[in-house]
Coordinates of C-alpha atoms in Angstrom, one line a residue:
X1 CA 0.0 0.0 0.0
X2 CA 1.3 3.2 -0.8
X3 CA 2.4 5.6 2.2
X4 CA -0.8 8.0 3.6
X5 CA -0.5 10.9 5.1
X6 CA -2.7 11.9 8.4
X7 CA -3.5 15.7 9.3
X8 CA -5.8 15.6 12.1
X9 CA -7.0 18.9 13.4
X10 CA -9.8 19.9 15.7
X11 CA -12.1 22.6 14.5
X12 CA -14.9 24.3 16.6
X13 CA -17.3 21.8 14.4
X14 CA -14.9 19.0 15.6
X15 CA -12.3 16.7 14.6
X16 CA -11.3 17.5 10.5
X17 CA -8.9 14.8 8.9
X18 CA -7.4 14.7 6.1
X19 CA -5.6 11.5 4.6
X20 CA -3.6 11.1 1.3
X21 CA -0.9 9.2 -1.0
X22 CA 1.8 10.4 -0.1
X23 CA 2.9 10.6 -3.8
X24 CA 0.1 13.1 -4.6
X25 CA 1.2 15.7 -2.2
X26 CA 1.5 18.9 -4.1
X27 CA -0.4 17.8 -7.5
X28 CA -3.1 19.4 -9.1
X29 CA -5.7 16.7 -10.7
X30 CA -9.3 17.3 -12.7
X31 CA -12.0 16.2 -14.8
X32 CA -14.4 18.2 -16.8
X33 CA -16.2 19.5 -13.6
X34 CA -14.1 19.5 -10.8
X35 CA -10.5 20.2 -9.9
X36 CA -8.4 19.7 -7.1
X37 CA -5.2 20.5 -5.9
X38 CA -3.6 18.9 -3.1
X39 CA -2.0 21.6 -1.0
X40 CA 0.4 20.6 1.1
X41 CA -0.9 23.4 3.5
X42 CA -3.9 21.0 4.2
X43 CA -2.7 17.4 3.1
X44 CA 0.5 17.3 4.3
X45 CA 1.1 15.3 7.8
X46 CA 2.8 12.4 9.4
X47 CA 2.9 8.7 7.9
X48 CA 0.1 6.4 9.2
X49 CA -0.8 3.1 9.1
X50 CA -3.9 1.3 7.8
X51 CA -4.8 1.1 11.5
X52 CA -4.0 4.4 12.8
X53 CA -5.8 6.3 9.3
X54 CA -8.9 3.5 10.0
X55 CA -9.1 4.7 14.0
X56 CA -9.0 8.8 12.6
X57 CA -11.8 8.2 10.2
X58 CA -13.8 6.8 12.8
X59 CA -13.5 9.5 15.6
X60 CA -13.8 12.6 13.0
X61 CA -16.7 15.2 11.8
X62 CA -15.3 15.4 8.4
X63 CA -12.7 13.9 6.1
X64 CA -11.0 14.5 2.9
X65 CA -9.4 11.7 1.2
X66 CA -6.8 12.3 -1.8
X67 CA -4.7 9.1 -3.8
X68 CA -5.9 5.8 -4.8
X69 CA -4.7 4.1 -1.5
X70 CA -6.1 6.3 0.5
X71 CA -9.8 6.1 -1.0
X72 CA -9.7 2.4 -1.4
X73 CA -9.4 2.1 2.3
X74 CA -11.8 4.6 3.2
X75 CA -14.1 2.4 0.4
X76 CA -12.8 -1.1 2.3
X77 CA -13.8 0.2 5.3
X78 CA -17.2 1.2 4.7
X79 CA -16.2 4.6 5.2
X80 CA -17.3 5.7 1.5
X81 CA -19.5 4.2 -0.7
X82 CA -17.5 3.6 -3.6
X83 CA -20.6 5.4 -6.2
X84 CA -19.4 8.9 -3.7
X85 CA -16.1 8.3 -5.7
X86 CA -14.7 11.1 -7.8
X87 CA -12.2 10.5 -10.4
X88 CA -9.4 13.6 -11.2
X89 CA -7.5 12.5 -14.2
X90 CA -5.1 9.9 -12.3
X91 CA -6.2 10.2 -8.7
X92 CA -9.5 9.6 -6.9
X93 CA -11.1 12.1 -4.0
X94 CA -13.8 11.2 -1.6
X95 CA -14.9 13.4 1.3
X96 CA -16.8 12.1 4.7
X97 CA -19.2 13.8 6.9
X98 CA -20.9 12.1 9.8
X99 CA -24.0 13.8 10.5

């Protein structure tokens, strides 16, 4: 599996993650209605495990999911419903809000 990176912050709404490949730090990706770059600013944060990024996505408010890996284990772990799935022209992006 390709490296993720985990940026957890806490927000006045509550806990924001964001998780991505770590090769798709810094890329811009789109498709002919959406584009997305993936700024370091937000994306970037330390290496994580399956477990540790599985564990995040479960205590969060929101999450934003860059990179093939990343999205497939969001998908894996019923996190995302794979038809929620945007493709960007060589990645895939997926966000999560428990309501």
């Amino acid at each position: 599996m390709e490296t993720l990176l985990l940026n957890e912050r806490e927000t006045p709404k509550g806990q924001l993650v964001s998780v991505c490949d770590a090769d798709v730090l810094g890329e811009e990706f789109e498709n002919d209605e959406v584009s997305l770059t993936v700024d370091p600013e937000f994306y970037d944060g330390d290496p994580a495990d399956e477990g540790t990024v599985v564990q995040s996505l479960a205590n969060c408010t929101v999450a934003n999911l860059v990179g093939t890996s990343a999205v497939a284990l969001a998908v894996e772990h019923g996190f995302i419903e794979e038809e929620n799935v945007l493709d960007l022209g060589g990645t895939r992006h997926a966000q999560l809000l428990w309501l």
